[in-house]
mmCIF file of C-alpha atoms and ligand atoms in Angstrom:
data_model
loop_
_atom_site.group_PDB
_atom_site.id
_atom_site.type_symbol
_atom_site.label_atom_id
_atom_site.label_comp_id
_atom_site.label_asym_id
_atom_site.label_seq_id
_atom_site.Cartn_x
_atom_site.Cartn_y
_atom_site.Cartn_z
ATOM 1 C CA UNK A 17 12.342 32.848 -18.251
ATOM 2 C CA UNK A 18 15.863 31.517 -17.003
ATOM 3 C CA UNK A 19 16.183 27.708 -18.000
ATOM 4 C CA UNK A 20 18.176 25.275 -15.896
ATOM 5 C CA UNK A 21 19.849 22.270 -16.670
ATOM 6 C CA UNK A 22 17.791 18.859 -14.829
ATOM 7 C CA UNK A 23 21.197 17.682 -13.126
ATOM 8 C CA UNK A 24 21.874 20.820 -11.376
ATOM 9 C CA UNK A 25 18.320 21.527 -10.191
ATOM 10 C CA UNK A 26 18.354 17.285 -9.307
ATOM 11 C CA UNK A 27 21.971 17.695 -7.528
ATOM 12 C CA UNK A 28 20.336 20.795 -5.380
ATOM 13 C CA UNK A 29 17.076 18.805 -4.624
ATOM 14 C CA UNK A 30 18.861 15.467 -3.300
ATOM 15 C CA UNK A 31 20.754 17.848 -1.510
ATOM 16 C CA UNK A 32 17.875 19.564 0.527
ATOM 17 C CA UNK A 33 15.968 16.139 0.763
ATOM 18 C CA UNK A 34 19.085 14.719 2.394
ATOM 19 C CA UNK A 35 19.594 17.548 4.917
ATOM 20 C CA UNK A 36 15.323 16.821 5.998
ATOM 21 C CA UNK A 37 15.021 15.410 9.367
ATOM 22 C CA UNK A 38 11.728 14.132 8.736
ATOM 23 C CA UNK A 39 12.609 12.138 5.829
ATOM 24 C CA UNK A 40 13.467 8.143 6.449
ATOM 25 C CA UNK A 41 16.838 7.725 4.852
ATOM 26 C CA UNK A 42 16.321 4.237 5.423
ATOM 27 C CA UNK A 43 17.319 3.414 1.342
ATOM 28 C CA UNK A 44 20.803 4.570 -0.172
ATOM 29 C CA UNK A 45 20.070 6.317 -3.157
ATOM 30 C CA UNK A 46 16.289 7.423 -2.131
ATOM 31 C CA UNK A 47 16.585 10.953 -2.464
ATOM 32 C CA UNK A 48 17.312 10.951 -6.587
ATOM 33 C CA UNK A 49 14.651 8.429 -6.849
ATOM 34 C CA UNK A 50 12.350 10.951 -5.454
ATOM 35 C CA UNK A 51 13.856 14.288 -6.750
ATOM 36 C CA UNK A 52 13.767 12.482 -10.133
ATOM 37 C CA UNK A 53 10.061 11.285 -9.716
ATOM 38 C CA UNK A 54 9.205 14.901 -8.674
ATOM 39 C CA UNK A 55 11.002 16.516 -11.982
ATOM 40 C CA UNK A 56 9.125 13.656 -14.187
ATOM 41 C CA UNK A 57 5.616 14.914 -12.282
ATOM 42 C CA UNK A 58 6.620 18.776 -12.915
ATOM 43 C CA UNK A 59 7.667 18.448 -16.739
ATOM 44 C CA UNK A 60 4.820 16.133 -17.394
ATOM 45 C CA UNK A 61 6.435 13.399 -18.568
ATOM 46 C CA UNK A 62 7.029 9.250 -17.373
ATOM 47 C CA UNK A 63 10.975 9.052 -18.383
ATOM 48 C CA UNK A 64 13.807 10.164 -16.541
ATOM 49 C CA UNK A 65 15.085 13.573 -18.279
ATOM 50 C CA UNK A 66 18.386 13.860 -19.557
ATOM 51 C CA UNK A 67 20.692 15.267 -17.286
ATOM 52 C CA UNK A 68 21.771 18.108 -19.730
ATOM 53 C CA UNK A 69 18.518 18.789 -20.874
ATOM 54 C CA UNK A 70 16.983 22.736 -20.113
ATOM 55 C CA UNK A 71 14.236 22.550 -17.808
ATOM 56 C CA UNK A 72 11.967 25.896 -18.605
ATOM 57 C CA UNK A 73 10.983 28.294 -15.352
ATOM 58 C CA UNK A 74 7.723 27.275 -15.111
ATOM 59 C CA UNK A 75 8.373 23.416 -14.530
ATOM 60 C CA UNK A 76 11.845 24.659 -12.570
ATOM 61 C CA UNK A 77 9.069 26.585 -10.019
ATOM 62 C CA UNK A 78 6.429 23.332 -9.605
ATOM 63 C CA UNK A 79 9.413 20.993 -9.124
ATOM 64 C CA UNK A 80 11.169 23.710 -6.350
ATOM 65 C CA UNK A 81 8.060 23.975 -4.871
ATOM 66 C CA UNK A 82 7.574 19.654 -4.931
ATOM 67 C CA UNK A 83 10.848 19.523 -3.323
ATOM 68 C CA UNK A 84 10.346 21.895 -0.092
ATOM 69 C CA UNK A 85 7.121 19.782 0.605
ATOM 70 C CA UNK A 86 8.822 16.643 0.063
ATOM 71 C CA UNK A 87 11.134 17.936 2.640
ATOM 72 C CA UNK A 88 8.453 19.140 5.095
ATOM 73 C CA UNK A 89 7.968 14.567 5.258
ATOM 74 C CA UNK A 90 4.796 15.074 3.298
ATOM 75 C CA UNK A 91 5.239 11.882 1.124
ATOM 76 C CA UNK A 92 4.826 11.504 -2.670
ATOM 77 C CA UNK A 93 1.903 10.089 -3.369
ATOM 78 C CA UNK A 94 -0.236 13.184 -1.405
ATOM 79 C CA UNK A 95 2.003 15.585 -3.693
ATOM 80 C CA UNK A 96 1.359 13.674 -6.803
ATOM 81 C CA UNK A 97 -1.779 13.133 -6.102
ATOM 82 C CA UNK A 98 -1.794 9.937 -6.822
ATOM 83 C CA UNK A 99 0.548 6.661 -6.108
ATOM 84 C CA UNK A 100 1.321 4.124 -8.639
ATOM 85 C CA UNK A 101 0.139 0.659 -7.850
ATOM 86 C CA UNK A 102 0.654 -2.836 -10.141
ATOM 87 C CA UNK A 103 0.036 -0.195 -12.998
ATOM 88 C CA UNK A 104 -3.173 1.703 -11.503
ATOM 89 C CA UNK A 105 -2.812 5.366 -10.358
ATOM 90 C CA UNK A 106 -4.902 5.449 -6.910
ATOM 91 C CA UNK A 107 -5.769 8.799 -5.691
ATOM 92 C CA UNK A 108 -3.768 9.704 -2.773
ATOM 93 C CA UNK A 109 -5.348 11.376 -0.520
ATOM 94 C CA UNK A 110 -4.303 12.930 3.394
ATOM 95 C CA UNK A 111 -6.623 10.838 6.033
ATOM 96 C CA UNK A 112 -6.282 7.144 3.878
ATOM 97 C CA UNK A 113 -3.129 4.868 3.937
ATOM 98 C CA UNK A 114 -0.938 5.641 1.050
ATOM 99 C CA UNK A 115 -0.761 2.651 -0.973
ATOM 100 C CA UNK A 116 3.021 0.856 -0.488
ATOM 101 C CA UNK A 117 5.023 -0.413 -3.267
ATOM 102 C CA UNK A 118 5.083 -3.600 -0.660
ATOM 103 C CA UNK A 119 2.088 -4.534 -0.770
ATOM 104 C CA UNK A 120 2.243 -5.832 -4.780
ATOM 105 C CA UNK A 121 3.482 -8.635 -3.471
ATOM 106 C CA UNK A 122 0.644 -9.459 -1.640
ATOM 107 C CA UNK A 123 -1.615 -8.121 -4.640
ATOM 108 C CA UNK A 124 0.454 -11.085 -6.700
ATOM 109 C CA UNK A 125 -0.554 -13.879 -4.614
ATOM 110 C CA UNK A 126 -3.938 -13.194 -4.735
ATOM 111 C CA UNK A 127 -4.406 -12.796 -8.427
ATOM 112 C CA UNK A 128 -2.203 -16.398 -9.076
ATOM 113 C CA UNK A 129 -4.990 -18.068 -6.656
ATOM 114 C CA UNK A 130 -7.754 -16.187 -8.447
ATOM 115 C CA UNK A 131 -7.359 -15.170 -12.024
ATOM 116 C CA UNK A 132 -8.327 -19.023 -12.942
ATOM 117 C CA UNK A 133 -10.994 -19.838 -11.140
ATOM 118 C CA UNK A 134 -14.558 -20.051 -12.380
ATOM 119 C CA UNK A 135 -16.996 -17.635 -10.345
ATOM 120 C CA UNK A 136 -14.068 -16.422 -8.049
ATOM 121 C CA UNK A 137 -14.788 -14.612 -4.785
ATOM 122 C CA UNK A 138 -11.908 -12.369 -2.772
ATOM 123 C CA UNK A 139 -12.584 -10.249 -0.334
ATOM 124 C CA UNK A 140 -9.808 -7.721 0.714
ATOM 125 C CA UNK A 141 -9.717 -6.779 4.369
ATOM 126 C CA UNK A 142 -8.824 -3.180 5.715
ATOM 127 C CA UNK A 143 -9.107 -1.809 1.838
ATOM 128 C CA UNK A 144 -7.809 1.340 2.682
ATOM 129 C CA UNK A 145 -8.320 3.284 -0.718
ATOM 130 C CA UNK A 146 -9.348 0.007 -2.288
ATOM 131 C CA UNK A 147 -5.091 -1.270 -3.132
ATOM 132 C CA UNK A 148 -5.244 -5.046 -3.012
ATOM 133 C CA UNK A 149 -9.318 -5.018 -4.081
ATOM 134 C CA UNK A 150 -8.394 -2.882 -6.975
ATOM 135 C CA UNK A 151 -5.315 -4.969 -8.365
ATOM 136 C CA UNK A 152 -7.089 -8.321 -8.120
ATOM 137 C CA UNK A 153 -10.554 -6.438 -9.921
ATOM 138 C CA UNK A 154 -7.852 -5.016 -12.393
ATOM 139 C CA UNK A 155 -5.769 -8.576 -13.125
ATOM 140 C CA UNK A 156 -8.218 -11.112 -12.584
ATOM 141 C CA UNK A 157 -11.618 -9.457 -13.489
ATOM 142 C CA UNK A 158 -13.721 -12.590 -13.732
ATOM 143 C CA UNK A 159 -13.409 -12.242 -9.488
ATOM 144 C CA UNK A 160 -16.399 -10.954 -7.407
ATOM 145 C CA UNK A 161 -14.446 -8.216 -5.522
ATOM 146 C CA UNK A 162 -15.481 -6.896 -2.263
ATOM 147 C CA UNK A 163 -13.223 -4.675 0.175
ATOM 148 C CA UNK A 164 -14.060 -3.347 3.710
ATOM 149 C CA UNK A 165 -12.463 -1.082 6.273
ATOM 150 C CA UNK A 166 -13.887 0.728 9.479
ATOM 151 C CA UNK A 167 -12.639 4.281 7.800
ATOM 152 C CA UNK A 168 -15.942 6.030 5.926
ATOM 153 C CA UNK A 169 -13.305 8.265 4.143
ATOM 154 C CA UNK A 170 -11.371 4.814 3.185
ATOM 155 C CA UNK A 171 -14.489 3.789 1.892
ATOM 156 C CA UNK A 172 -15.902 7.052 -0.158
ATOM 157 C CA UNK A 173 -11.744 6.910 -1.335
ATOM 158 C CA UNK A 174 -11.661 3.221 -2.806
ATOM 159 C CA UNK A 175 -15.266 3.766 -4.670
ATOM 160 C CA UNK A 176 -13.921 6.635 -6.298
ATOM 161 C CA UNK A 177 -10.621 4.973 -7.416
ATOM 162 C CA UNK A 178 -12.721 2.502 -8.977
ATOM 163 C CA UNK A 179 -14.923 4.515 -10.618
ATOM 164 C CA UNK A 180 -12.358 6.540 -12.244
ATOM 165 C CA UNK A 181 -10.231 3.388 -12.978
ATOM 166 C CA UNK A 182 -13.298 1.911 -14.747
ATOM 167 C CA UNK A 183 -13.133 -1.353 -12.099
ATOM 168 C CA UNK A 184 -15.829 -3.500 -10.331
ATOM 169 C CA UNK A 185 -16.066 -4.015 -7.036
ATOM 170 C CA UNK A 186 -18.454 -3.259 -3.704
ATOM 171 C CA UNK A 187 -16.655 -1.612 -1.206
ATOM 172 C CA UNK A 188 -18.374 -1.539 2.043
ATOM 173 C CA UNK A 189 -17.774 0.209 5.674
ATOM 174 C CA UNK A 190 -17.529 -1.544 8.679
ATOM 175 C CA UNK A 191 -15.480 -3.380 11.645
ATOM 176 C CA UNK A 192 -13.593 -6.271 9.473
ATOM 177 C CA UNK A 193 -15.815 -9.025 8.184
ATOM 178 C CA UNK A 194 -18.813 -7.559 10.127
ATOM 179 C CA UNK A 195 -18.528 -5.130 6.832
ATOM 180 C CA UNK A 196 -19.805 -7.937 4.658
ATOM 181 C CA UNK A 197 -22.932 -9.427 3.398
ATOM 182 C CA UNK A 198 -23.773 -12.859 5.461
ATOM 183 C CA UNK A 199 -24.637 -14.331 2.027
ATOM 184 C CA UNK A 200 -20.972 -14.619 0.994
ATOM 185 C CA UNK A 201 -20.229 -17.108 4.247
ATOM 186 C CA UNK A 202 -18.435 -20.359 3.423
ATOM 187 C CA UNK A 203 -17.655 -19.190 -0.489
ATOM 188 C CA UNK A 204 -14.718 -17.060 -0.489
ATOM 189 C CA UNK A 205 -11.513 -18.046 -2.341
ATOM 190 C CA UNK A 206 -9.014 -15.368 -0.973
ATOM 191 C CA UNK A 207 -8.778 -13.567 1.506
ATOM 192 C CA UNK A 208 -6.029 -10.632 1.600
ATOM 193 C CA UNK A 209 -5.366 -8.639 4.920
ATOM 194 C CA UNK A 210 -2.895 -5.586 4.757
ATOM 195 C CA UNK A 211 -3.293 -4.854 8.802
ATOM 196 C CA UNK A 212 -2.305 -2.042 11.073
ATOM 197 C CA UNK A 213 0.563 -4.133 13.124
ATOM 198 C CA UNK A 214 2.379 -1.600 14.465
ATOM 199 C CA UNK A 215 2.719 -2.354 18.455
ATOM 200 C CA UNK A 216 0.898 0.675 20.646
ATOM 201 C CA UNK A 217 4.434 1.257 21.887
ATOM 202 C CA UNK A 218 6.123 1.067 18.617
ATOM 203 C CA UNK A 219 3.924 3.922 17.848
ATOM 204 C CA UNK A 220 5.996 6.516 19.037
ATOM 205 C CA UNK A 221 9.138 5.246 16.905
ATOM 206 C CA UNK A 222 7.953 5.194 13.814
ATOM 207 C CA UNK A 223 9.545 7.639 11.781
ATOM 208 C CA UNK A 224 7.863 11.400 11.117
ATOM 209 C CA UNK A 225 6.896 10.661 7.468
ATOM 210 C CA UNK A 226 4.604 7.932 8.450
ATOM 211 C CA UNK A 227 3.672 8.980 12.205
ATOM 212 C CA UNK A 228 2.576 12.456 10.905
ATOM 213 C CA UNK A 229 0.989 11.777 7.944
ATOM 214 C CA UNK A 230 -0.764 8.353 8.025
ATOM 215 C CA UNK A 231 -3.688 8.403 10.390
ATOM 216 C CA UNK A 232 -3.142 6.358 13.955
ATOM 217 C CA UNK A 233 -6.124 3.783 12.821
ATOM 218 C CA UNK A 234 -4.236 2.781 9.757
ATOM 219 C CA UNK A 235 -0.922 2.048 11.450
ATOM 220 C CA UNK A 236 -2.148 0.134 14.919
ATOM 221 C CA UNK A 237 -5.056 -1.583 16.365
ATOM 222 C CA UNK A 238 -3.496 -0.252 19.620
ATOM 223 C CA UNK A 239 -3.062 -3.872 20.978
ATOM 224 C CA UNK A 240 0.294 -4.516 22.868
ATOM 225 C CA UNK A 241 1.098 -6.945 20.154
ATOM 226 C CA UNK A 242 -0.024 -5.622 17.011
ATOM 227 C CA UNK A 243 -1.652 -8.711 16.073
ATOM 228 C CA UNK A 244 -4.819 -8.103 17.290
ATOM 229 C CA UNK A 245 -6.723 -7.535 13.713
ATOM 230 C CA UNK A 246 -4.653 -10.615 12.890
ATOM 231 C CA UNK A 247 -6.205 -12.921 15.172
ATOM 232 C CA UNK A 248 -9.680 -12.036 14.272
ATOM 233 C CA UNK A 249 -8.877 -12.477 10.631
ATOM 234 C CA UNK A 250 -7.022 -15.938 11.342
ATOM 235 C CA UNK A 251 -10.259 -17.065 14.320
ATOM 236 C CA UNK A 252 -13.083 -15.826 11.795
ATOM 237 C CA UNK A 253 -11.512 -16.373 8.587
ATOM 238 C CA UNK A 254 -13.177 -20.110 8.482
ATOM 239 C CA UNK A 255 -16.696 -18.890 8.414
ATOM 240 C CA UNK A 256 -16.324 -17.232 5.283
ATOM 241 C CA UNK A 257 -13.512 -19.228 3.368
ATOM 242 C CA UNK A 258 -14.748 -22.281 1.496
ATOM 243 C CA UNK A 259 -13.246 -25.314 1.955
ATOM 244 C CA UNK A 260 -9.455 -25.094 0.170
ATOM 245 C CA UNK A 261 -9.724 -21.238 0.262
ATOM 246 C CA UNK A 262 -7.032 -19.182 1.468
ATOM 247 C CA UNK A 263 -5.978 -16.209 4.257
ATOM 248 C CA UNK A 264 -3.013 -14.220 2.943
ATOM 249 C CA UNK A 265 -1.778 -11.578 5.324
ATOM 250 C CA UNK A 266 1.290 -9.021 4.495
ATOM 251 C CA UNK A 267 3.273 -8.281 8.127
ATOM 252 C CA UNK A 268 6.870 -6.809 8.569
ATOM 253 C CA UNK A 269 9.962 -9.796 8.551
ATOM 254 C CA UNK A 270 10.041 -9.579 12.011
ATOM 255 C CA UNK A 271 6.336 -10.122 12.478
ATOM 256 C CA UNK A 272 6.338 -12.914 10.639
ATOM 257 C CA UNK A 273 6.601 -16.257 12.735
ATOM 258 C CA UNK A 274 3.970 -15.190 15.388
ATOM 259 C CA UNK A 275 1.224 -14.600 12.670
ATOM 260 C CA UNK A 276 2.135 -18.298 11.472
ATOM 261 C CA UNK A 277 1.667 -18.877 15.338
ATOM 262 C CA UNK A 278 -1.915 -17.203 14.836
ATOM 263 C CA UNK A 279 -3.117 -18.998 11.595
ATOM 264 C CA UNK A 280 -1.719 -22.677 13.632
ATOM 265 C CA UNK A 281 -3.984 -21.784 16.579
ATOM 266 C CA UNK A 282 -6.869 -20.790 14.689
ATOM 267 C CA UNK A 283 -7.064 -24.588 12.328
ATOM 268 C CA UNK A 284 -5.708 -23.030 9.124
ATOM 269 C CA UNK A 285 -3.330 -25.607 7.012
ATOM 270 C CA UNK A 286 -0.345 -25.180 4.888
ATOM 271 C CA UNK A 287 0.876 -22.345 6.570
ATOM 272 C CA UNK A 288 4.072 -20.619 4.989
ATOM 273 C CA UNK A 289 5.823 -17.359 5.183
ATOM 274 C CA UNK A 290 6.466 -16.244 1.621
ATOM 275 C CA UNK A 291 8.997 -13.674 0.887
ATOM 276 C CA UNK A 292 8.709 -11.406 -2.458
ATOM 277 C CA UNK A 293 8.390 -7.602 -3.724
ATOM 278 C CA UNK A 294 11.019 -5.678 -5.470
ATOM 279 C CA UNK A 295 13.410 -5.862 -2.474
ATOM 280 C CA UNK A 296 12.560 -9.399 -1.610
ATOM 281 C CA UNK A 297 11.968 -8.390 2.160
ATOM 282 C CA UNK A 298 7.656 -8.065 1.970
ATOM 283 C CA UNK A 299 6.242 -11.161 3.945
ATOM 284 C CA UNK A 300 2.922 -12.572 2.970
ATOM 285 C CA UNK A 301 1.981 -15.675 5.444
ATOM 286 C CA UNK A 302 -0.209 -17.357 3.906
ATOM 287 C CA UNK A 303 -2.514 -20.432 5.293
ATOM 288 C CA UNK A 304 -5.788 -22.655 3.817
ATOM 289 C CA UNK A 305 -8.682 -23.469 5.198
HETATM 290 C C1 LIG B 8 -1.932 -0.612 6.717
HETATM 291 S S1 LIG B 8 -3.475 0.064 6.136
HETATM 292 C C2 LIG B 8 -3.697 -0.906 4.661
HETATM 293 C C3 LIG B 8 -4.596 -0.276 3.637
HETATM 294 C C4 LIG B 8 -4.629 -1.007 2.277
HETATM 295 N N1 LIG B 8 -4.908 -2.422 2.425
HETATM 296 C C5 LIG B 8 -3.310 -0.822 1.569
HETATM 297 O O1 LIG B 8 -2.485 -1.735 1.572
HETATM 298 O O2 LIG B 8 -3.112 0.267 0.996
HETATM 299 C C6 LIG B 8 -4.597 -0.628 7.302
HETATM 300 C C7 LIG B 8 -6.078 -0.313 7.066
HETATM 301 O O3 LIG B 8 -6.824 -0.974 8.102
HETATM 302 C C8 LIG B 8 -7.993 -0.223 8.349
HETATM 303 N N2 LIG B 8 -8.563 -0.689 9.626
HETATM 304 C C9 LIG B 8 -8.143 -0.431 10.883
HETATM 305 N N3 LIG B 8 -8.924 -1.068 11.785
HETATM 306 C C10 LIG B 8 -9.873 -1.757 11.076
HETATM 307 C C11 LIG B 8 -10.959 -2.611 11.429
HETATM 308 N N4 LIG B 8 -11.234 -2.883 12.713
HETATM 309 N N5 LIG B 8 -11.725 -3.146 10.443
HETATM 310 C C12 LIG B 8 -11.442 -2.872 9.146
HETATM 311 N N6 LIG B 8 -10.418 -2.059 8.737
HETATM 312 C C13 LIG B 8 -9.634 -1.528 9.692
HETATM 313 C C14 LIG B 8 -7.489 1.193 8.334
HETATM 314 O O4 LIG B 8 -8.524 2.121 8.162
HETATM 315 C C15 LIG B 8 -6.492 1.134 7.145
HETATM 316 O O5 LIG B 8 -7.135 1.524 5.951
#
């Protein structure tokens, strides 16, 4: 079987992943991050390989054949299998939002209000495949975890991740905090909220990779605004927050200004816009009750 060496078989993949239209290019340098994740996946191993090193035909083959789906738009995670999340590997699965790298940031501000507190109660909004529900079970595990969202196949998703990942917590299906049981009212610490925010008319824009592959459901709540799941959570959010507890919601920079808008309107206090993740840009506004 012929053996190549990982940087030519890298240089040829970042190559082909530049020329795909239906890739974002939005981040210099993506491409080897993501023809060198794919080689890691096909070799079976969690360290970049050395450049010189022989790659044998089999692994060559899976990692060629990695690459022209990449290409295709399909992203990572679905070709994995799996996406890497503060440490967990969720399943990744077509039909459920793929979990972003974002989002840890708003997985960190939960567990820093929760991981001390006796009897602590968070309840993660639109779950998805159970991201932000999962972290906070996995870093603060004295928490009472529950996480909701209107998508059955969500749902079925984030109980499996947590069965496989050994983790508590009661997923449930339903429209936002109609998904949860009326016995929790008035005692929740944290509330996390990962929305669709996308405008209706931004829909359109978005670029193939997400538009094709993420369901509509998970991107917008087809309001003009995208805010519309945000004013619920902000308007409703005092029925089932105790007193002191707090709404943390993760929205694009741009975004970020009306939700504080929203939480104002709706009686929360100590409102801020905090700024974190790896490239400092993820906003999490965050307000009390
Ligand atoms: C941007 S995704 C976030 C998923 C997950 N929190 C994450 O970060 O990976 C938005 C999620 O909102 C869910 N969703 C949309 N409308 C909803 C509603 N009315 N009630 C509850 N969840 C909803 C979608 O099914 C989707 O899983």
């Amino acid at each position: 079987m012929r053996r190549v060496k990982a940087r030519k078989l890298l240089d040829r993949a970042v190559t082909t992943l530049k020329a795909s239209p239906s890739i974002d290019h939005w981040q210099k340098g993506r491409e080897r991050i993501e023809a060198e994740d794919l080689l890691m996946h096909a070799i079976g191993v969690d360290e970049d390989p050395d450049p010189s090193e022989e790659i044998p035909g089999k692994a060559r083959r899976r990692f060629e054949a990695m690459v022209e789906r990449r290409a295709t738009g399909e992203p990572i995670p679905f070709i994995k299998g799996y996406a890497e999340f503060r440490g967990l590997e969720l399943i990744a699965e077509p039909g459920v939002f793929v979990p972003r790298d974002s989002s840890e940031f708003l997985a960190e501000q939960a567990i820093r209000r929760l991981r001390k507190r006796k009897g602590a109660v968070h309840v993660d909004l639109a779950t998805g495949g159970g991201t932000i529900a999962l972290a906070v079970a996995n870093e603060a595990p004295k928490t009472t975890v529950y996480g909701a969202d209107v998508s059955p196949d969500a749902v079925k998703l984030a109980r499996r991740n947590a069965k496989r990942l050994g983790l508590t917590a009661t997923f449930r299906a339903g429209d936002m905090f109609g998904a949860l049981p009326a016995r929790i009212a008035g005692t929740v610490d944290v509330i996390t909220l990962h929305p669709p925010y996308v405008p209706r008319s931004e829909l359109p824009d978005l670029p193939d990779e997400i538009r094709e592959w993420e369901p509509a459901h998970t991107l917008t709540d087809q309001s003009e605004d995208g805010l519309g799941l945000v004013v619920r959570a902000a308007e409703e959010s005092g029925r089932w927050l105790r007193r002191g507890g707090w709404l943390l919601i993760e929205v694009s920079p741009d975004r970020a200004k009306e939700v504080m808008k929203v939480m104002r309107r709706a009686g929360l206090r100590e409102i801020a816009s905090t700024k974190g993740g790896e490239l400092k840009v993820t906003r999490v506004v965050v307000g009390r009750r």
